[in-house]
Coordinates of C-alpha atoms in Angstrom, one line a residue:
Chain A
M99 CA -74.7 87.8 95.1
S100 CA -75.5 89.8 98.0
E101 CA -71.9 90.7 99.8
K102 CA -73.9 91.3 103.3
H103 CA -72.9 88.7 106.0
L104 CA -75.6 87.7 108.2
Q105 CA -75.2 87.5 112.1
T106 CA -76.5 86.6 115.2
G107 CA -80.1 87.7 115.1
D108 CA -80.6 87.7 111.6
I109 CA -83.2 85.4 109.9
L110 CA -82.2 82.4 107.8
P111 CA -83.4 83.5 104.2
P112 CA -86.2 81.3 103.0
Y113 CA -85.2 78.2 101.0
T114 CA -85.8 78.7 97.4
G115 CA -85.3 75.0 96.2
K116 CA -81.6 75.8 94.9
L117 CA -78.7 74.3 96.3
R118 CA -77.6 76.7 99.1
L119 CA -73.8 77.3 100.1
F120 CA -73.0 78.9 103.3
A121 CA -69.9 80.8 103.1
M122 CA -67.7 83.9 104.3
R123 CA -66.7 86.1 101.2
F124 CA -63.0 85.9 102.2
C125 CA -62.7 82.3 103.6
P126 CA -60.4 80.2 101.3
Y127 CA -62.1 76.8 102.0
A128 CA -65.4 78.2 101.2
E129 CA -64.1 79.6 98.0
R130 CA -63.2 76.1 96.9
S131 CA -66.7 74.9 96.9
V132 CA -67.9 78.2 95.2
L133 CA -65.3 77.6 92.2
V134 CA -66.6 73.9 92.0
L135 CA -70.4 75.3 91.8
N136 CA -69.1 77.6 89.1
A137 CA -67.1 75.3 87.0
K138 CA -69.9 72.8 86.9
K139 CA -72.5 75.5 86.0
I140 CA -74.9 74.3 89.0
E141 CA -77.5 77.0 90.0
Y142 CA -77.0 77.8 93.7
D143 CA -77.6 80.3 96.4
L144 CA -74.8 82.0 98.4
V145 CA -75.3 83.2 101.8
F146 CA -72.6 84.8 103.7
I147 CA -72.0 84.7 107.5
N148 CA -70.4 86.6 110.0
L149 CA -67.8 84.4 111.7
D150 CA -67.5 86.2 114.7
H151 CA -71.4 86.8 115.3
K152 CA -72.6 83.6 113.8
P153 CA -76.3 83.5 113.2
E154 CA -77.9 80.8 115.3
W155 CA -78.9 78.9 112.6
I156 CA -75.6 77.9 111.1
F157 CA -75.2 75.3 113.8
N158 CA -78.1 73.4 112.3
F159 CA -76.5 73.0 109.1
N160 CA -72.9 72.4 110.5
P161 CA -72.5 71.6 114.1
K162 CA -69.1 73.3 114.1
G163 CA -70.8 76.5 113.0
A164 CA -68.2 76.6 110.3
V165 CA -68.1 77.4 106.6
P166 CA -68.6 76.2 103.8
A167 CA -71.7 74.1 104.5
L168 CA -73.8 73.0 101.5
E169 CA -77.6 72.7 101.9
Y170 CA -78.3 70.0 99.4
E171 CA -82.0 69.5 100.6
E172 CA -84.1 71.7 102.6
G173 CA -82.7 71.8 106.3
K174 CA -80.2 69.2 105.4
A175 CA -76.5 70.1 104.9
I176 CA -73.0 68.6 104.3
F177 CA -69.7 70.1 105.3
D178 CA -66.1 70.7 105.0
S179 CA -65.0 71.8 101.4
N180 CA -63.6 68.5 100.3
I181 CA -66.7 66.4 101.1
I182 CA -68.9 69.0 99.6
N183 CA -66.7 69.1 96.5
V184 CA -66.4 65.4 96.0
Y185 CA -70.3 65.1 96.6
L186 CA -70.8 67.9 94.0
D187 CA -68.6 65.9 91.4
E188 CA -70.5 62.7 92.2
K189 CA -74.0 64.0 92.0
Y190 CA -73.5 66.3 89.0
P191 CA -71.4 64.2 86.7
E192 CA -71.5 66.6 83.8
V193 CA -68.2 68.7 83.6
P194 CA -66.3 66.1 85.8
L195 CA -63.5 67.7 87.9
Q196 CA -62.0 64.7 89.7
A197 CA -59.3 62.6 87.9
S198 CA -60.7 59.6 86.3
D199 CA -58.1 57.1 87.2
P200 CA -58.2 56.2 91.0
L201 CA -54.4 56.5 91.6
R202 CA -54.4 60.0 90.2
R203 CA -57.3 60.8 92.6
A204 CA -55.1 59.5 95.5
Q205 CA -52.2 61.6 94.1
D206 CA -54.2 64.6 94.0
K207 CA -55.4 64.2 97.6
C208 CA -51.7 63.6 98.6
L209 CA -50.6 66.8 96.8
V210 CA -53.5 68.8 98.5
E211 CA -52.1 67.2 102.2
L212 CA -48.6 68.1 101.2
F213 CA -49.6 71.7 100.3
A214 CA -51.3 72.2 103.9
S215 CA -48.2 73.3 105.6
A216 CA -47.8 76.2 103.1
Q217 CA -51.3 76.9 104.0
S218 CA -50.6 77.1 107.7
A219 CA -47.7 79.2 106.9
Y220 CA -49.7 81.7 105.1
Y221 CA -52.1 81.9 107.8
T222 CA -49.4 82.6 110.3
A223 CA -47.9 85.2 108.1
A224 CA -51.3 87.0 107.6
F225 CA -53.0 86.6 110.9
A226 CA -50.0 86.0 113.5
P227 CA -47.2 87.6 111.7
Q228 CA -45.4 88.1 115.2
N229 CA -45.2 84.2 115.2
V230 CA -43.4 84.1 111.8
E231 CA -40.1 82.1 112.1
P232 CA -37.7 80.7 109.4
S233 CA -39.4 77.6 109.6
T234 CA -42.7 79.4 108.5
V235 CA -41.0 80.9 105.6
E236 CA -39.4 77.4 104.7
N237 CA -42.6 75.7 104.7
Y238 CA -43.9 78.0 102.4
K239 CA -41.3 77.9 99.9
K240 CA -41.6 74.1 100.3
G241 CA -45.2 74.6 99.1
L242 CA -44.2 76.8 96.2
D243 CA -41.4 74.4 95.3
L244 CA -44.1 71.3 95.6
L245 CA -46.3 73.0 92.9
Q246 CA -43.6 74.4 90.7
K247 CA -42.1 70.6 90.6
E248 CA -45.6 68.9 90.1
L249 CA -46.2 71.3 87.2
E250 CA -43.0 70.6 85.5
K251 CA -43.8 66.9 86.0
R252 CA -47.4 66.8 84.8
G253 CA -46.5 69.1 81.6
T254 CA -50.0 70.3 81.4
K255 CA -51.6 73.8 81.7
F256 CA -53.4 73.0 84.7
L257 CA -52.5 70.5 87.4
H258 CA -55.7 68.6 86.4
G259 CA -54.8 68.7 82.7
D260 CA -55.6 71.0 79.8
E261 CA -58.7 72.2 81.7
P262 CA -58.8 73.1 85.5
G263 CA -60.1 70.4 87.9
L264 CA -61.0 69.8 91.5
I265 CA -57.1 69.5 92.3
D266 CA -56.7 73.2 90.7
Y267 CA -60.0 74.6 92.4
T268 CA -58.8 73.3 96.0
I269 CA -55.4 74.8 95.6
W270 CA -56.2 78.2 93.8
P271 CA -57.7 80.1 96.8
F272 CA -54.4 79.8 98.9
L273 CA -52.5 81.2 95.8
E274 CA -54.8 83.9 95.6
R275 CA -54.2 85.2 99.1
F276 CA -50.4 84.4 98.8
E277 CA -50.1 87.5 96.5
A278 CA -51.6 89.4 99.4
L279 CA -48.5 88.8 101.7
P280 CA -46.1 91.2 100.3
L281 CA -48.7 94.0 100.6
L282 CA -49.0 93.0 104.4
G283 CA -45.2 93.8 104.9
K284 CA -44.0 90.4 104.3
P285 CA -41.7 90.7 101.3
E286 CA -40.0 87.3 102.1
F287 CA -43.3 85.7 100.8
S288 CA -43.4 87.0 97.6
I289 CA -43.6 84.6 94.6
D290 CA -40.4 85.2 92.4
K291 CA -41.1 84.8 89.0
S292 CA -37.6 83.9 87.8
K293 CA -37.6 81.1 90.4
Y294 CA -41.1 79.9 89.8
E295 CA -41.9 80.5 86.3
L296 CA -44.4 77.8 85.8
L297 CA -46.1 78.5 89.1
V298 CA -46.5 82.1 88.1
T299 CA -47.6 81.3 84.6
Y300 CA -50.0 78.9 86.2
M301 CA -51.6 81.6 88.5
E302 CA -52.1 83.7 85.6
A303 CA -53.8 81.0 83.8
M304 CA -56.1 80.2 86.7
K305 CA -57.2 83.9 87.0
N306 CA -58.6 83.7 83.5
V307 CA -60.5 80.5 84.1
P308 CA -64.5 81.8 84.3
A309 CA -65.2 79.9 87.7
V310 CA -62.3 82.0 89.2
K311 CA -63.1 85.1 87.4
A312 CA -66.4 85.3 88.8
Y313 CA -65.3 85.0 92.4
T314 CA -61.7 86.1 92.8
L315 CA -60.5 89.2 94.6
A316 CA -57.5 91.1 94.2
P317 CA -54.7 90.8 96.5
E318 CA -55.2 94.6 97.7
T319 CA -58.9 93.4 98.9
H320 CA -57.7 90.5 100.7
A321 CA -54.7 92.4 102.3
K322 CA -57.3 95.0 103.7
F323 CA -59.8 92.4 104.9
T324 CA -56.8 90.5 106.4
E325 CA -55.6 93.9 108.3
S326 CA -59.0 94.5 109.6
R327 CA -59.3 91.0 111.0
V328 CA -55.9 91.3 112.7
K329 CA -57.2 94.6 114.3
G330 CA -59.8 92.4 115.9
D331 CA -62.6 94.0 113.9
A332 CA -63.1 91.9 110.8
N333 CA -64.7 94.0 108.0
Y334 CA -67.0 91.1 106.5
N335 CA -69.2 93.7 104.9
M336 CA -66.4 95.4 103.3
L337 CA -67.7 94.8 99.8
D338 CA -71.3 95.4 100.5
T339 CA -72.8 98.5 98.6
S340 CA -76.2 97.7 99.2
A341 CA -77.1 100.5 101.8
V342 CA -75.1 103.4 100.5
C343 CA -75.2 106.6 102.4
C344 CA -76.2 109.0 99.5
M345 CA -79.6 110.7 99.0
R346 CA -79.8 109.7 95.4
P347 CA -82.2 106.9 95.0
R348 CA -80.1 103.8 94.1
K349 CA -81.1 100.1 92.7
K350 CA -80.2 97.8 95.6
K351 CA -77.4 95.4 94.7
E352 CA -78.8 91.8 95.1
Chain B
M206 CA -63.4 33.0 97.3
A207 CA -61.2 31.8 100.1
N208 CA -60.6 34.1 103.2
V209 CA -57.1 35.6 102.3
T210 CA -56.7 36.7 105.8
G211 CA -56.1 33.5 106.9
I212 CA -52.7 33.4 105.1
I213 CA -51.3 36.7 105.6
N214 CA -48.5 37.2 108.2
F215 CA -49.2 40.4 110.4
N216 CA -46.4 39.8 112.9
T217 CA -43.3 40.2 111.0
K218 CA -40.2 41.9 112.4
H219 CA -40.6 45.6 112.6
L220 CA -37.6 46.9 110.1
T221 CA -35.3 49.4 111.5
R222 CA -32.3 51.3 110.4
G223 CA -29.6 48.9 108.7
D224 CA -32.6 46.4 107.8
P225 CA -32.7 45.9 103.9
L226 CA -35.7 46.7 102.0
P227 CA -37.6 43.4 101.3
P228 CA -37.8 43.1 97.5
Y229 CA -41.1 43.8 96.0
N230 CA -42.7 40.6 94.6
G231 CA -45.6 42.2 92.8
K232 CA -48.3 41.7 95.7
L233 CA -50.0 44.7 97.2
R234 CA -47.7 45.8 100.0
V235 CA -48.7 47.6 103.4
Y236 CA -46.1 49.3 105.3
N237 CA -47.4 49.1 108.8
M238 CA -46.9 49.1 112.4
R239 CA -48.5 46.4 114.1
L240 CA -50.3 48.5 116.7
C241 CA -50.7 51.7 114.8
P242 CA -54.5 52.5 114.7
F243 CA -54.0 54.8 111.6
A244 CA -52.4 51.9 109.7
Q245 CA -54.9 49.5 111.1
R246 CA -57.7 51.4 109.0
T247 CA -55.7 50.0 105.8
I248 CA -55.6 46.4 107.1
L249 CA -59.4 46.5 107.9
A250 CA -60.3 47.6 104.7
L251 CA -58.3 45.1 102.8
N252 CA -59.4 42.5 105.0
A253 CA -63.0 43.4 104.6
K254 CA -62.6 43.5 101.0
N255 CA -60.8 40.1 100.9
I256 CA -58.0 41.6 98.9
D257 CA -54.5 39.6 99.1
Y258 CA -51.4 41.7 100.1
E259 CA -48.5 41.5 102.2
V260 CA -47.3 43.3 105.3
V261 CA -44.0 45.0 105.9
N262 CA -43.7 46.3 109.6
I263 CA -41.8 49.5 110.4
N264 CA -40.1 50.3 113.5
L265 CA -41.4 53.9 113.8
A266 CA -38.9 54.8 116.8
D267 CA -35.9 54.1 114.2
K268 CA -37.1 53.8 110.6
P269 CA -35.1 52.2 108.0
E270 CA -33.2 54.6 105.6
W271 CA -35.3 53.6 102.6
L272 CA -38.7 54.7 104.0
T273 CA -38.3 58.2 102.9
N274 CA -37.8 57.0 99.1
K275 CA -41.1 55.4 99.2
S276 CA -42.9 58.5 100.4
V277 CA -41.9 61.8 101.2
F278 CA -44.6 61.5 104.2
D279 CA -42.1 59.0 106.1
K280 CA -45.0 57.4 107.9
V281 CA -47.3 54.5 108.0
P282 CA -49.4 53.5 106.6
L283 CA -48.4 53.6 103.1
I284 CA -49.2 51.0 100.4
E285 CA -47.2 50.3 97.3
I286 CA -49.5 49.2 94.6
K287 CA -46.6 48.4 92.0
E288 CA -43.0 48.6 92.4
G289 CA -42.1 52.5 93.3
V290 CA -45.8 53.7 93.3
C291 CA -47.0 54.5 96.9
I292 CA -50.0 56.1 98.3
S293 CA -50.1 57.8 101.7
E294 CA -52.6 59.0 104.5
S295 CA -55.1 56.2 105.9
L296 CA -58.0 57.6 104.5
T297 CA -56.8 58.3 101.0
I298 CA -55.5 54.9 100.8
V299 CA -58.8 53.2 101.9
E300 CA -60.6 55.4 99.4
Y301 CA -58.2 54.4 96.7
I302 CA -58.6 50.7 97.6
D303 CA -62.4 50.9 97.6
E304 CA -62.1 52.5 94.2
A305 CA -59.5 50.2 92.6
Y306 CA -61.3 47.2 93.7
P307 CA -64.8 47.6 93.1
E308 CA -66.2 44.2 94.5
K309 CA -67.5 44.4 98.1
P310 CA -67.6 48.0 98.2
L311 CA -67.2 50.0 101.5
L312 CA -68.2 53.1 100.8
P313 CA -72.0 53.8 99.7
K314 CA -72.7 54.7 96.2
D315 CA -75.2 57.2 96.9
P316 CA -73.4 60.6 97.0
V317 CA -75.2 61.9 100.0
R318 CA -74.9 58.9 102.0
K319 CA -71.3 58.7 101.1
A320 CA -70.6 62.4 102.3
L321 CA -72.6 61.6 105.5
D322 CA -70.3 58.4 106.2
K323 CA -67.1 60.7 105.8
I324 CA -68.7 63.2 107.9
I325 CA -69.1 60.9 110.8
V326 CA -65.4 59.7 110.6
E327 CA -64.2 63.3 110.6
A328 CA -66.6 63.8 113.5
T329 CA -64.5 61.3 115.7
G330 CA -61.7 63.5 116.1
P331 CA -62.1 64.2 119.8
I332 CA -62.1 60.4 120.2
V333 CA -58.9 60.1 118.4
T334 CA -57.6 63.0 120.7
L335 CA -58.4 61.6 124.0
V336 CA -56.8 58.1 123.0
I337 CA -53.6 59.4 121.8
K338 CA -53.4 62.0 124.7
S339 CA -54.2 59.4 127.4
V340 CA -51.5 57.1 126.1
K341 CA -48.8 59.7 125.3
A342 CA -49.5 62.8 127.4
P343 CA -52.3 62.2 129.9
E344 CA -51.2 65.1 132.0
T345 CA -52.2 67.4 129.0
I346 CA -56.1 66.1 129.0
T347 CA -58.4 69.1 129.5
E348 CA -61.9 69.3 130.5
E349 CA -62.7 70.4 127.3
N350 CA -61.1 67.0 125.7
I351 CA -63.3 65.0 127.9
S352 CA -66.4 67.0 127.4
L353 CA -65.8 66.8 123.5
F354 CA -65.0 63.1 123.8
Y355 CA -68.5 62.3 125.6
K356 CA -70.4 64.5 123.1
T357 CA -68.8 62.4 120.3
L358 CA -69.8 59.1 121.9
D359 CA -73.5 60.4 122.1
Y360 CA -73.1 61.4 118.2
I361 CA -72.1 58.0 117.5
Q362 CA -74.7 56.4 119.4
D363 CA -77.3 58.9 118.0
K364 CA -76.1 58.2 114.4
L365 CA -76.8 54.4 115.3
K366 CA -80.4 55.2 116.6
E367 CA -81.2 57.2 113.6
R368 CA -79.9 54.8 111.0
G369 CA -81.6 52.0 112.7
T370 CA -79.2 49.2 111.5
Q371 CA -76.8 47.0 112.8
Y372 CA -73.8 49.1 111.8
L373 CA -73.4 52.5 110.8
G374 CA -72.8 51.4 107.4
G375 CA -75.8 49.4 107.2
D376 CA -76.4 45.7 107.6
E377 CA -72.7 44.9 107.3
P378 CA -69.8 47.2 108.5
G379 CA -68.8 49.6 106.1
F380 CA -66.1 52.2 105.5
V381 CA -67.3 54.2 108.5
D382 CA -67.4 51.3 111.0
Y383 CA -63.6 50.1 110.0
M384 CA -62.3 53.7 110.0
I385 CA -63.6 54.4 113.8
W386 CA -63.1 50.9 115.0
P387 CA -59.3 51.1 116.0
W388 CA -59.9 53.9 118.1
F389 CA -62.7 52.1 120.0
E390 CA -60.5 48.8 120.1
R391 CA -58.0 51.0 122.2
L392 CA -60.5 52.7 124.4
L393 CA -62.0 49.4 125.3
V394 CA -58.9 48.1 126.3
L395 CA -56.3 50.9 127.5
N396 CA -59.0 52.9 128.9
K397 CA -61.3 50.4 130.4
D398 CA -60.6 51.6 134.2
D399 CA -60.1 55.2 133.1
A400 CA -62.6 57.3 134.8
R401 CA -62.1 60.0 132.4
A402 CA -63.2 57.9 129.4
S403 CA -65.2 55.2 130.6
I404 CA -68.4 54.1 128.6
D405 CA -71.2 53.6 131.0
P406 CA -73.3 50.8 129.6
K407 CA -76.3 52.2 131.1
K408 CA -76.0 55.3 129.0
F409 CA -74.4 53.6 125.9
G410 CA -76.1 50.5 125.8
L411 CA -76.6 50.7 122.0
L412 CA -73.0 52.0 121.3
M413 CA -71.6 49.1 123.5
A414 CA -73.9 46.2 121.8
Y415 CA -72.3 47.6 118.5
L416 CA -69.0 47.6 119.6
D417 CA -69.4 44.0 120.9
K418 CA -70.6 43.0 117.3
M419 CA -67.6 44.8 115.7
K420 CA -65.1 42.9 117.9
K421 CA -66.7 39.6 116.3
D422 CA -66.3 41.0 112.7
P423 CA -64.5 38.6 110.2
A424 CA -61.9 41.5 108.9
I425 CA -61.5 42.6 112.6
V426 CA -60.9 39.2 114.3
P427 CA -57.7 38.2 112.8
Y428 CA -55.8 41.3 113.5
L429 CA -57.0 41.6 117.6
V430 CA -54.2 41.2 119.9
P431 CA -54.5 39.8 123.5
D432 CA -55.4 42.8 126.0
E433 CA -52.0 42.2 127.8
I434 CA -50.0 42.8 124.6
M435 CA -51.9 46.1 123.8
I436 CA -51.4 47.3 127.5
A437 CA -47.6 46.3 127.5
F438 CA -46.8 47.9 124.1
H439 CA -48.2 51.4 125.4
E440 CA -46.2 51.1 128.5
G441 CA -43.2 52.4 126.7
F442 CA -44.8 55.7 126.5
K443 CA -44.9 56.2 130.2
T444 CA -41.2 56.5 130.2
G445 CA -40.1 57.9 126.7
P446 CA -41.3 58.9 123.2
N447 CA -41.8 55.4 122.2
P448 CA -43.9 52.4 122.8
S449 CA -42.2 48.9 123.8
Y450 CA -41.6 47.3 120.4
E451 CA -40.2 44.2 122.0
V452 CA -43.7 43.7 123.0
L453 CA -44.8 42.7 119.7
D454 CA -42.1 39.7 119.5
L455 CA -44.5 38.0 121.7
I456 CA -47.5 37.9 119.4

């Protein structure tokens, strides 16, 4: 996986015949689709793009120029994470990630929708901290309460069941980033283990899931990227070590 | 099978604070508001699939106390599929209905085609924005709102051309057609004389022909209201935060 983010002027890498996901290394929405691809053991190419200086060709795949976008056939793409993930689950039915019961699927979708205000609270706290109000913290805590209660109600190791499913992979990228908030000077957003024991246990379990392990980043890394973005100079290539400024010949990381 | 839409009463009283919850009688129930475009998506999907259901209309200006017990979302549409078991969010509801009642599918089976149809529905956001703003807060309409609106009309028309079928969903209307219809229904009535949102038939001939066909669709026809009712209902927004519910008693 190349950590380099392609930008305006960079050419589109040639199509290799594999599914190709356009993403940004630190984007939680794109991560949803990476996790699903990993979990379903589908082979894919991953291309990161610089969201501040977008390569022109991304608009051919997604008119909004947003990630994630999935090139499912040469030159043809579908987008937004939820649409991509349902497509993947249907097209590649081995390792099914959606609930099999239509009611449960609907309830999972409602859970994601209810969690959205905690996601918004995270974005405000991380990227517009000056706009944090008591209601921001309240919405964030409501989201944590929601997951804690749901885990209690379902009584399984993961929200989906004994194994993680689409619902877990949809929510995980945000929980991953929530842990960065105390490092960004926002202690009121820390997840108190004594209050959220089930949730914290769940988060530890998710970190050990192979699909997540292959892509997850530490809270310190998210905090560093977030700070660079807030400063107005997002360091997209933070993790790219392909061009080391060292005289010693070194194998390029692909 | 007989067409169920002929026997469903869409025009029940809009229940408000103090009104008791009608007892659940085992039939699929839609918590609705007669002219809510989001709730209409649920009605159209049920009509198109010829599923029997009952409507409980809700006065959104002063909701009955029991609505929050049904769903934390406290909005319409809401469906109650068995006593105390509810699903919210218009698109989630319709996808559920399509999965739980497999005859007369609204979404295509092919995973790519299904994804592309959902993308079209998502892409109509600027139309939804313009309709809502022109009714509730016309002074907030920006140049960008208008330009995105027209780009979206172009996009829909291009999709019709590209697919070459009578409807976006194929030879019959499908999920994509029914999910976007409520917004076009309002555009054609409320924004008929609105220069900012007028649909030039010379530029949008194919789109207008498609909309004319949709207006005659058997799932849509039983739920249409006279133009005067649609207009009078929305008048309330000109002087306050709520539409004119009393107009609905005239249907």
